[in-house]
Amino acid sequence: MDEEAQMQTRCHILDLPWEDVLVPHILCFLSLQHLVSLQRVSRQFHSLIQVYLANCRTFDLSSIGPSVPKEAFCSMLKDNKVLHSLCLSSCSEWVTDKELLPVIGQNQHLQRVDMSSCVGLTRHSLVAVSLSCMHLQHLGLAHCEWVDSLSLRSLVDHCGGLQSINITACRQLKDDAICYMAKKCLKLRSLSLAVNANVTDESVEEVAKNCRGLEQLDLTGCLRVRNQSIRTLAEYCPKLQSLKVNHCHNVTESSLDPLRKRNVVIDVEPPLQRALVLLQDVLGFAPFINLQI
């Protein structure tokens, strides 16, 4: 009898309340990869995972993106209307407007979207984000060469609360679009304009004068940026913490030194240190130099 009573009282994990226990207190600790695997165990587990996916706030495909069929992506998010964060940065091989637009359209509370390197998307996806996601704060568009001036203007017209945007290698963008963005997005704290030969001092100065709370700026490979705009940056952005100017050959130590004295992290070494590293490579050891002479 005791054994029979134990069998009757034995509880299966699926007997626990799904929305009150399993979804908020157990499934939230599993990776998306594990959730997808668990979904294949049985029909009940498939239904449970669908309930979880319909209520999850963060959906990050960065670790398994290349192996996810586009049909699975559409199925997983078809019932979700509460997303706050969506990362598609490793889905470049399959994601297109057709898959993304329905997800964006039904998730108006998105605060963070990363579409970096999604070469199969078009400007229509960015326009959809701008029209649907009024509360957007963080946006990744690195290496999305389809981003143009009109779609960026639409974005900043509707999402003035942006705090960070990465438009690395968005080579269609020129000074006019970036200056327009700077005037609209006054809360920007992190900005990457890297690898864009169209960016000049005009863009950097407009960003500096309008985005006074800027903390991080990446100008890597912006060949037309010069000392003038870096001095403006130092004057108008007292909260600056990090500046990247590698391969900006017209930016010299005369403009960087005031920022170094404020402990701003800069990705290029001062000339003397660079010379010492070169000397060490040649000689095989670092010579002692009395810098106080």
mmCIF file of C-alpha atoms in Angstrom:
data_model
loop_
_atom_site.group_PDB
_atom_site.id
_atom_site.type_symbol
_atom_site.label_atom_id
_atom_site.label_comp_id
_atom_site.label_asym_id
_atom_site.label_seq_id
_atom_site.Cartn_x
_atom_site.Cartn_y
_atom_site.Cartn_z
ATOM 1 C CA MET A 1 0.000 0.000 0.000
ATOM 2 C CA ASP A 2 2.821 2.388 0.873
ATOM 3 C CA GLU A 3 4.431 1.911 -2.525
ATOM 4 C CA GLU A 4 1.082 2.408 -4.247
ATOM 5 C CA ALA A 5 0.473 5.607 -2.247
ATOM 6 C CA GLN A 6 3.911 6.906 -3.227
ATOM 7 C CA MET A 7 3.127 6.265 -6.879
ATOM 8 C CA GLN A 8 -0.097 8.217 -6.552
ATOM 9 C CA THR A 9 1.572 11.190 -4.849
ATOM 10 C CA ARG A 10 4.589 11.332 -7.194
ATOM 11 C CA CYS A 11 4.622 14.678 -9.001
ATOM 12 C CA HIS A 12 5.799 15.218 -12.573
ATOM 13 C CA ILE A 13 7.454 18.555 -13.378
ATOM 14 C CA LEU A 14 4.666 19.344 -15.832
ATOM 15 C CA ASP A 15 2.154 19.049 -13.001
ATOM 16 C CA LEU A 16 3.529 22.263 -11.498
ATOM 17 C CA PRO A 17 1.695 25.488 -12.438
ATOM 18 C CA TRP A 18 3.140 26.593 -15.761
ATOM 19 C CA GLU A 19 2.675 30.364 -15.735
ATOM 20 C CA ASP A 20 3.134 30.819 -11.975
ATOM 21 C CA VAL A 21 6.070 28.460 -11.344
ATOM 22 C CA LEU A 22 7.741 26.888 -14.382
ATOM 23 C CA VAL A 23 7.835 29.926 -16.668
ATOM 24 C CA PRO A 24 9.009 32.650 -14.230
ATOM 25 C CA HIS A 25 11.113 30.537 -11.835
ATOM 26 C CA ILE A 26 12.626 27.630 -13.779
ATOM 27 C CA LEU A 27 12.619 28.097 -17.557
ATOM 28 C CA CYS A 28 14.040 31.604 -17.238
ATOM 29 C CA PHE A 29 17.371 30.041 -16.161
ATOM 30 C CA LEU A 30 17.701 27.900 -19.302
ATOM 31 C CA SER A 31 19.479 29.050 -22.436
ATOM 32 C CA LEU A 32 17.519 29.347 -25.675
ATOM 33 C CA GLN A 33 19.435 26.352 -27.009
ATOM 34 C CA HIS A 34 18.263 24.215 -24.090
ATOM 35 C CA LEU A 35 14.695 25.445 -24.477
ATOM 36 C CA VAL A 36 14.671 24.457 -28.142
ATOM 37 C CA SER A 37 15.964 20.992 -27.212
ATOM 38 C CA LEU A 38 13.397 20.622 -24.449
ATOM 39 C CA GLN A 39 10.656 21.514 -26.887
ATOM 40 C CA ARG A 40 11.333 18.289 -28.791
ATOM 41 C CA VAL A 41 10.810 15.982 -25.811
ATOM 42 C CA SER A 42 7.010 15.719 -26.043
ATOM 43 C CA ARG A 43 3.906 17.601 -27.093
ATOM 44 C CA GLN A 44 3.385 18.801 -23.530
ATOM 45 C CA PHE A 45 6.909 20.192 -23.320
ATOM 46 C CA HIS A 46 6.410 21.813 -26.733
ATOM 47 C CA SER A 47 3.286 23.549 -25.406
ATOM 48 C CA LEU A 48 5.105 24.589 -22.223
ATOM 49 C CA ILE A 49 8.000 26.152 -24.158
ATOM 50 C CA GLN A 50 5.536 27.999 -26.394
ATOM 51 C CA VAL A 51 3.929 29.482 -23.264
ATOM 52 C CA TYR A 52 7.391 30.565 -22.097
ATOM 53 C CA LEU A 53 8.331 32.072 -25.473
ATOM 54 C CA ALA A 54 5.049 33.972 -25.610
ATOM 55 C CA ASN A 55 5.914 35.644 -22.300
ATOM 56 C CA CYS A 56 9.711 36.095 -22.486
ATOM 57 C CA ARG A 57 11.103 39.633 -22.441
ATOM 58 C CA THR A 58 14.519 38.817 -23.951
ATOM 59 C CA PHE A 59 15.159 36.822 -27.127
ATOM 60 C CA ASP A 60 18.851 36.403 -27.981
ATOM 61 C CA LEU A 61 19.877 34.266 -30.960
ATOM 62 C CA SER A 62 23.539 35.317 -30.913
ATOM 63 C CA SER A 63 24.767 31.868 -29.812
ATOM 64 C CA ILE A 64 22.603 29.664 -32.059
ATOM 65 C CA GLY A 65 21.432 32.005 -34.828
ATOM 66 C CA PRO A 66 23.106 30.258 -37.808
ATOM 67 C CA SER A 67 21.531 26.912 -36.897
ATOM 68 C CA VAL A 68 17.967 28.209 -36.415
ATOM 69 C CA PRO A 69 15.649 27.649 -39.408
ATOM 70 C CA LYS A 70 13.706 30.771 -40.322
ATOM 71 C CA GLU A 71 10.469 28.831 -39.908
ATOM 72 C CA ALA A 72 11.435 28.026 -36.304
ATOM 73 C CA PHE A 73 12.110 31.698 -35.594
ATOM 74 C CA CYS A 74 8.664 32.684 -36.838
ATOM 75 C CA SER A 75 7.037 29.882 -34.848
ATOM 76 C CA MET A 76 8.852 30.707 -31.616
ATOM 77 C CA LEU A 77 7.811 34.360 -31.562
ATOM 78 C CA LYS A 78 4.396 34.205 -33.234
ATOM 79 C CA ASP A 79 2.536 34.757 -29.928
ATOM 80 C CA ASN A 80 4.970 37.110 -28.205
ATOM 81 C CA LYS A 81 3.866 40.714 -27.696
ATOM 82 C CA VAL A 82 5.981 41.624 -24.653
ATOM 83 C CA LEU A 83 9.580 41.568 -25.931
ATOM 84 C CA HIS A 84 11.952 44.173 -24.507
ATOM 85 C CA SER A 85 15.172 42.922 -26.106
ATOM 86 C CA LEU A 86 15.780 41.225 -29.470
ATOM 87 C CA CYS A 87 19.232 40.152 -30.710
ATOM 88 C CA LEU A 88 19.642 38.864 -34.269
ATOM 89 C CA SER A 89 23.333 39.633 -34.722
ATOM 90 C CA SER A 90 24.258 36.093 -35.852
ATOM 91 C CA CYS A 91 21.260 35.511 -38.115
ATOM 92 C CA SER A 92 22.661 37.115 -41.250
ATOM 93 C CA GLU A 93 22.394 33.927 -43.293
ATOM 94 C CA TRP A 94 18.605 33.694 -43.163
ATOM 95 C CA VAL A 95 16.760 36.625 -41.589
ATOM 96 C CA THR A 96 14.919 38.942 -43.998
ATOM 97 C CA ASP A 97 12.180 41.550 -43.723
ATOM 98 C CA LYS A 98 9.605 38.787 -44.192
ATOM 99 C CA GLU A 99 10.580 37.134 -40.887
ATOM 100 C CA LEU A 100 11.328 40.266 -38.895
ATOM 101 C CA LEU A 101 8.496 42.668 -39.758
ATOM 102 C CA PRO A 102 5.708 40.670 -38.034
ATOM 103 C CA VAL A 103 7.793 40.388 -34.849
ATOM 104 C CA ILE A 104 8.537 44.115 -34.797
ATOM 105 C CA GLY A 105 4.926 45.000 -35.559
ATOM 106 C CA GLN A 106 3.523 43.165 -32.546
ATOM 107 C CA ASN A 107 6.234 44.144 -30.028
ATOM 108 C CA GLN A 108 5.868 47.837 -29.350
ATOM 109 C CA HIS A 109 7.714 47.699 -26.011
ATOM 110 C CA LEU A 110 11.101 46.823 -27.488
ATOM 111 C CA GLN A 111 13.913 48.788 -25.845
ATOM 112 C CA ARG A 112 16.924 46.998 -27.329
ATOM 113 C CA VAL A 113 17.287 45.673 -30.895
ATOM 114 C CA ASP A 114 20.487 44.316 -32.438
ATOM 115 C CA MET A 115 20.407 43.748 -36.204
ATOM 116 C CA SER A 116 24.177 43.953 -36.684
ATOM 117 C CA SER A 117 25.474 42.247 -39.841
ATOM 118 C CA CYS A 118 21.955 41.252 -40.968
ATOM 119 C CA VAL A 119 22.690 41.844 -44.634
ATOM 120 C CA GLY A 120 19.408 40.278 -45.789
ATOM 121 C CA LEU A 121 17.326 43.037 -44.222
ATOM 122 C CA THR A 122 16.407 46.311 -45.928
ATOM 123 C CA ARG A 123 15.546 49.841 -44.869
ATOM 124 C CA HIS A 124 11.945 48.681 -44.418
ATOM 125 C CA SER A 125 12.946 46.866 -41.212
ATOM 126 C CA LEU A 126 14.509 50.006 -39.759
ATOM 127 C CA VAL A 127 11.454 52.089 -40.684
ATOM 128 C CA ALA A 128 9.261 49.447 -38.993
ATOM 129 C CA VAL A 129 11.380 49.688 -35.831
ATOM 130 C CA SER A 130 11.057 53.472 -35.843
ATOM 131 C CA LEU A 131 7.267 53.380 -36.227
ATOM 132 C CA SER A 132 6.584 50.556 -33.748
ATOM 133 C CA CYS A 133 9.246 50.887 -31.045
ATOM 134 C CA MET A 134 8.788 54.346 -29.551
ATOM 135 C CA HIS A 135 10.608 53.317 -26.351
ATOM 136 C CA LEU A 136 13.761 52.099 -28.127
ATOM 137 C CA GLN A 137 16.969 52.891 -26.205
ATOM 138 C CA HIS A 138 19.687 50.694 -27.751
ATOM 139 C CA LEU A 139 20.121 49.831 -31.425
ATOM 140 C CA GLY A 140 22.803 47.797 -33.207
ATOM 141 C CA LEU A 141 23.176 48.333 -36.956
ATOM 142 C CA ALA A 142 26.873 47.575 -37.422
ATOM 143 C CA HIS A 143 27.757 46.471 -40.969
ATOM 144 C CA CYS A 144 24.203 47.035 -42.217
ATOM 145 C CA GLU A 145 25.075 48.813 -45.445
ATOM 146 C CA TRP A 146 21.393 49.056 -46.363
ATOM 147 C CA VAL A 147 20.903 51.783 -43.722
ATOM 148 C CA ASP A 148 20.431 55.064 -45.572
ATOM 149 C CA SER A 149 19.810 58.672 -44.644
ATOM 150 C CA LEU A 150 16.012 58.513 -44.951
ATOM 151 C CA SER A 151 15.620 55.429 -42.743
ATOM 152 C CA LEU A 152 17.950 56.887 -40.093
ATOM 153 C CA ARG A 153 16.005 60.152 -40.096
ATOM 154 C CA SER A 154 12.763 58.213 -39.644
ATOM 155 C CA LEU A 155 14.318 56.381 -36.712
ATOM 156 C CA VAL A 156 15.472 59.443 -34.803
ATOM 157 C CA ASP A 157 12.239 61.333 -35.521
ATOM 158 C CA HIS A 158 10.317 58.656 -33.630
ATOM 159 C CA CYS A 159 12.911 57.304 -31.153
ATOM 160 C CA GLY A 160 14.395 60.405 -29.555
ATOM 161 C CA GLY A 161 15.143 58.464 -26.361
ATOM 162 C CA LEU A 162 17.984 56.474 -27.942
ATOM 163 C CA GLN A 163 20.913 56.053 -25.556
ATOM 164 C CA SER A 164 23.220 53.987 -27.750
ATOM 165 C CA ILE A 165 23.475 53.296 -31.467
ATOM 166 C CA ASN A 166 26.104 51.402 -33.420
ATOM 167 C CA ILE A 167 26.252 52.400 -37.090
ATOM 168 C CA THR A 168 29.720 51.015 -37.775
ATOM 169 C CA ALA A 169 30.382 50.608 -41.508
ATOM 170 C CA CYS A 170 26.983 52.030 -42.517
ATOM 171 C CA ARG A 171 28.688 53.628 -45.471
ATOM 172 C CA GLN A 172 25.628 55.238 -47.036
ATOM 173 C CA LEU A 173 25.419 57.639 -44.097
ATOM 174 C CA LYS A 174 27.040 61.051 -44.466
ATOM 175 C CA ASP A 175 27.440 64.136 -42.305
ATOM 176 C CA ASP A 176 23.933 65.455 -42.919
ATOM 177 C CA ALA A 177 22.239 62.315 -41.553
ATOM 178 C CA ILE A 178 24.565 62.043 -38.552
ATOM 179 C CA CYS A 179 24.172 65.718 -37.672
ATOM 180 C CA TYR A 180 20.380 65.337 -37.885
ATOM 181 C CA MET A 181 20.586 62.353 -35.531
ATOM 182 C CA ALA A 182 22.721 64.314 -33.049
ATOM 183 C CA LYS A 183 20.140 67.104 -32.879
ATOM 184 C CA LYS A 184 17.289 64.640 -32.251
ATOM 185 C CA CYS A 185 18.927 62.149 -29.859
ATOM 186 C CA LEU A 186 20.160 64.334 -27.021
ATOM 187 C CA LYS A 187 20.343 61.398 -24.582
ATOM 188 C CA LEU A 188 22.995 59.464 -26.518
ATOM 189 C CA ARG A 189 25.623 57.928 -24.233
ATOM 190 C CA SER A 190 27.302 55.515 -26.662
ATOM 191 C CA LEU A 191 27.868 56.010 -30.391
ATOM 192 C CA SER A 192 29.913 54.193 -33.024
ATOM 193 C CA LEU A 193 30.587 55.900 -36.351
ATOM 194 C CA ALA A 194 33.543 53.626 -37.119
ATOM 195 C CA VAL A 195 34.721 52.553 -40.572
ATOM 196 C CA ASN A 196 32.948 55.286 -42.497
ATOM 197 C CA ALA A 197 35.071 57.499 -44.710
ATOM 198 C CA ASN A 198 32.148 59.934 -45.101
ATOM 199 C CA VAL A 199 32.350 61.052 -41.450
ATOM 200 C CA THR A 200 34.120 64.397 -40.991
ATOM 201 C CA ASP A 201 34.701 66.921 -38.228
ATOM 202 C CA GLU A 202 31.219 68.300 -38.902
ATOM 203 C CA SER A 203 29.561 65.131 -37.592
ATOM 204 C CA VAL A 204 31.794 64.803 -34.532
ATOM 205 C CA GLU A 205 31.347 68.454 -33.543
ATOM 206 C CA GLU A 206 27.557 68.260 -33.907
ATOM 207 C CA VAL A 207 27.502 65.121 -31.729
ATOM 208 C CA ALA A 208 29.708 66.809 -29.133
ATOM 209 C CA LYS A 209 27.595 69.968 -28.922
ATOM 210 C CA ASN A 210 24.224 68.207 -28.724
ATOM 211 C CA CYS A 211 24.971 64.968 -26.840
ATOM 212 C CA ARG A 212 26.597 66.393 -23.729
ATOM 213 C CA GLY A 213 26.142 63.137 -21.779
ATOM 214 C CA LEU A 214 28.200 61.099 -24.290
ATOM 215 C CA GLU A 215 30.361 58.471 -22.567
ATOM 216 C CA GLN A 216 31.678 56.312 -25.419
ATOM 217 C CA LEU A 217 32.569 57.278 -28.991
ATOM 218 C CA ASP A 218 34.098 55.027 -31.641
ATOM 219 C CA LEU A 219 35.675 56.805 -34.625
ATOM 220 C CA THR A 220 37.945 53.941 -35.708
ATOM 221 C CA GLY A 221 38.937 54.354 -39.346
ATOM 222 C CA CYS A 222 37.205 57.717 -39.825
ATOM 223 C CA LEU A 223 40.008 59.061 -41.985
ATOM 224 C CA ARG A 224 38.629 62.605 -42.386
ATOM 225 C CA VAL A 225 38.314 63.339 -38.656
ATOM 226 C CA ARG A 226 40.932 65.811 -37.406
ATOM 227 C CA ASN A 227 42.147 67.449 -34.208
ATOM 228 C CA GLN A 228 39.613 70.270 -34.401
ATOM 229 C CA SER A 229 36.612 68.035 -33.647
ATOM 230 C CA ILE A 230 38.456 66.090 -30.930
ATOM 231 C CA ARG A 231 39.121 69.380 -29.112
ATOM 232 C CA THR A 232 35.409 70.229 -29.420
ATOM 233 C CA LEU A 233 34.612 66.799 -27.991
ATOM 234 C CA ALA A 234 36.869 67.470 -25.015
ATOM 235 C CA GLU A 235 35.194 70.833 -24.419
ATOM 236 C CA TYR A 236 31.543 69.789 -24.621
ATOM 237 C CA CYS A 237 31.517 66.171 -23.315
ATOM 238 C CA PRO A 238 32.708 66.144 -19.678
ATOM 239 C CA LYS A 239 31.355 62.600 -19.114
ATOM 240 C CA LEU A 240 33.384 61.011 -21.917
ATOM 241 C CA GLN A 241 34.997 57.770 -20.715
ATOM 242 C CA SER A 242 36.170 56.031 -23.881
ATOM 243 C CA LEU A 243 37.357 57.250 -27.290
ATOM 244 C CA LYS A 244 38.525 55.088 -30.193
ATOM 245 C CA VAL A 245 40.527 56.840 -32.897
ATOM 246 C CA ASN A 246 42.713 54.055 -34.258
ATOM 247 C CA HIS A 247 43.544 54.635 -37.945
ATOM 248 C CA CYS A 248 42.378 58.268 -37.682
ATOM 249 C CA HIS A 249 45.658 59.519 -39.129
ATOM 250 C CA ASN A 250 44.785 63.206 -38.826
ATOM 251 C CA VAL A 251 44.175 62.968 -35.068
ATOM 252 C CA THR A 252 47.360 63.672 -33.118
ATOM 253 C CA GLU A 253 48.469 63.766 -29.507
ATOM 254 C CA SER A 254 47.906 67.515 -29.250
ATOM 255 C CA SER A 255 44.144 66.953 -29.160
ATOM 256 C CA LEU A 256 44.225 63.644 -27.285
ATOM 257 C CA ASP A 257 46.435 64.740 -24.396
ATOM 258 C CA PRO A 258 43.745 66.842 -22.603
ATOM 259 C CA LEU A 259 41.455 63.793 -22.690
ATOM 260 C CA ARG A 260 44.183 61.517 -21.313
ATOM 261 C CA LYS A 261 44.606 63.908 -18.388
ATOM 262 C CA ARG A 262 40.896 63.363 -17.620
ATOM 263 C CA ASN A 263 41.540 59.583 -17.607
ATOM 264 C CA VAL A 264 39.547 59.012 -20.802
ATOM 265 C CA VAL A 265 40.461 55.556 -22.160
ATOM 266 C CA ILE A 266 41.925 56.012 -25.661
ATOM 267 C CA ASP A 267 42.772 53.085 -27.924
ATOM 268 C CA VAL A 268 46.050 54.536 -29.241
ATOM 269 C CA GLU A 269 49.179 54.875 -27.135
ATOM 270 C CA PRO A 270 51.001 58.205 -26.705
ATOM 271 C CA PRO A 271 53.856 58.676 -29.239
ATOM 272 C CA LEU A 272 56.642 57.977 -26.733
ATOM 273 C CA GLN A 273 55.072 54.723 -25.588
ATOM 274 C CA ARG A 274 54.531 53.652 -29.179
ATOM 275 C CA ALA A 275 58.194 54.377 -29.893
ATOM 276 C CA LEU A 276 59.284 52.319 -26.856
ATOM 277 C CA VAL A 277 57.177 49.357 -27.978
ATOM 278 C CA LEU A 278 58.741 49.579 -31.449
ATOM 279 C CA LEU A 279 62.202 49.781 -29.928
ATOM 280 C CA GLN A 280 61.480 46.773 -27.760
ATOM 281 C CA ASP A 281 60.405 44.796 -30.821
ATOM 282 C CA VAL A 282 63.673 45.695 -32.582
ATOM 283 C CA LEU A 283 66.065 45.229 -29.642
ATOM 284 C CA GLY A 284 64.273 42.404 -27.884
ATOM 285 C CA PHE A 285 64.161 44.302 -24.573
ATOM 286 C CA ALA A 286 62.834 47.600 -23.218
ATOM 287 C CA PRO A 287 65.599 50.160 -22.579
ATOM 288 C CA PHE A 288 65.456 52.275 -19.434
ATOM 289 C CA ILE A 289 64.714 55.907 -20.223
ATOM 290 C CA ASN A 290 64.613 58.573 -17.535
ATOM 291 C CA LEU A 291 61.497 60.529 -18.452
ATOM 292 C CA GLN A 292 62.228 63.200 -15.820
ATOM 293 C CA ILE A 293 65.253 64.590 -17.637
#
